[in-house]
Amino acid sequence: MAEPGVRPPAATGVADRRWRLRHLPVLLAATGLLTMGAALVGALTGGAQAALGAALGVGVTAASYTLTTVVLAWADSVNPQLVLPFGLGLYAAKFTLLGVVMAGVASTGWDGLVPLCLGIAAGVVVWTAVHIWWLTTVHARR
């Protein structure tokens, strides 16, 4: 017998399974626009290496958040009690990997390092802002 508040997997319909990822296309579209804007600003302010760094930074954020969204949606569809352990494990794994990669990139002396960091920060701000917008406007109407 399941704990109170936990629905069995058989009770979930197709519509119930899809709501978990409904916001993802909007977030990815906003991130795609940001990637182009970051590359343009990078190119204008620091050349090709800055453009590449800024675009990669936004891409790193988008990949990270997309992975989290998909994994947590899957965990919730299997059993809502899996969301916390999967979320915490993924968080620890992603930040460990990000730290190792950033340390490796920093040791190379690459000119695109600062734009990469700024791209990551911009990606976080835009993804979070669009997600808040989605939750307060689009999802709130449902």
Short mmCIF file of N, CA and C in Angstrom, two decimals, residues 101-110 113:
data_model
loop_
_atom_site.label_atom_id
_atom_site.label_comp_id
_atom_site.label_asym_id
_atom_site.label_seq_id
_atom_site.Cartn_x
_atom_site.Cartn_y
_atom_site.Cartn_z
N VAL A 101 34.91 21.11 -15.07
CA VAL A 101 35.04 21.68 -16.42
C VAL A 101 35.53 23.12 -16.36
N MET A 102 34.95 23.92 -15.47
CA MET A 102 35.35 25.32 -15.37
C MET A 102 36.81 25.45 -14.92
N ALA A 103 37.24 24.60 -14.00
CA ALA A 103 38.65 24.62 -13.57
C ALA A 103 39.56 24.24 -14.73
N GLY A 104 39.13 23.25 -15.50
CA GLY A 104 39.92 22.85 -16.67
C GLY A 104 40.00 23.95 -17.71
N VAL A 105 38.88 24.61 -17.97
CA VAL A 105 38.87 25.70 -18.95
C VAL A 105 39.72 26.87 -18.44
N ALA A 106 39.61 27.18 -17.15
CA ALA A 106 40.38 28.29 -16.59
C ALA A 106 41.88 28.03 -16.68
N SER A 107 42.28 26.78 -16.58
CA SER A 107 43.72 26.47 -16.64
C SER A 107 44.31 26.63 -18.03
N THR A 108 43.47 26.71 -19.04
CA THR A 108 43.96 26.86 -20.42
C THR A 108 44.28 28.30 -20.78
N GLY A 109 43.71 29.24 -20.02
CA GLY A 109 43.92 30.64 -20.36
C GLY A 109 43.10 31.11 -21.55
N TRP A 110 42.03 30.40 -21.87
CA TRP A 110 41.18 30.72 -23.01
C TRP A 110 40.57 32.11 -22.87
N LEU A 113 36.78 32.67 -21.50
CA LEU A 113 36.36 32.23 -20.16
C LEU A 113 35.39 33.20 -19.50
#
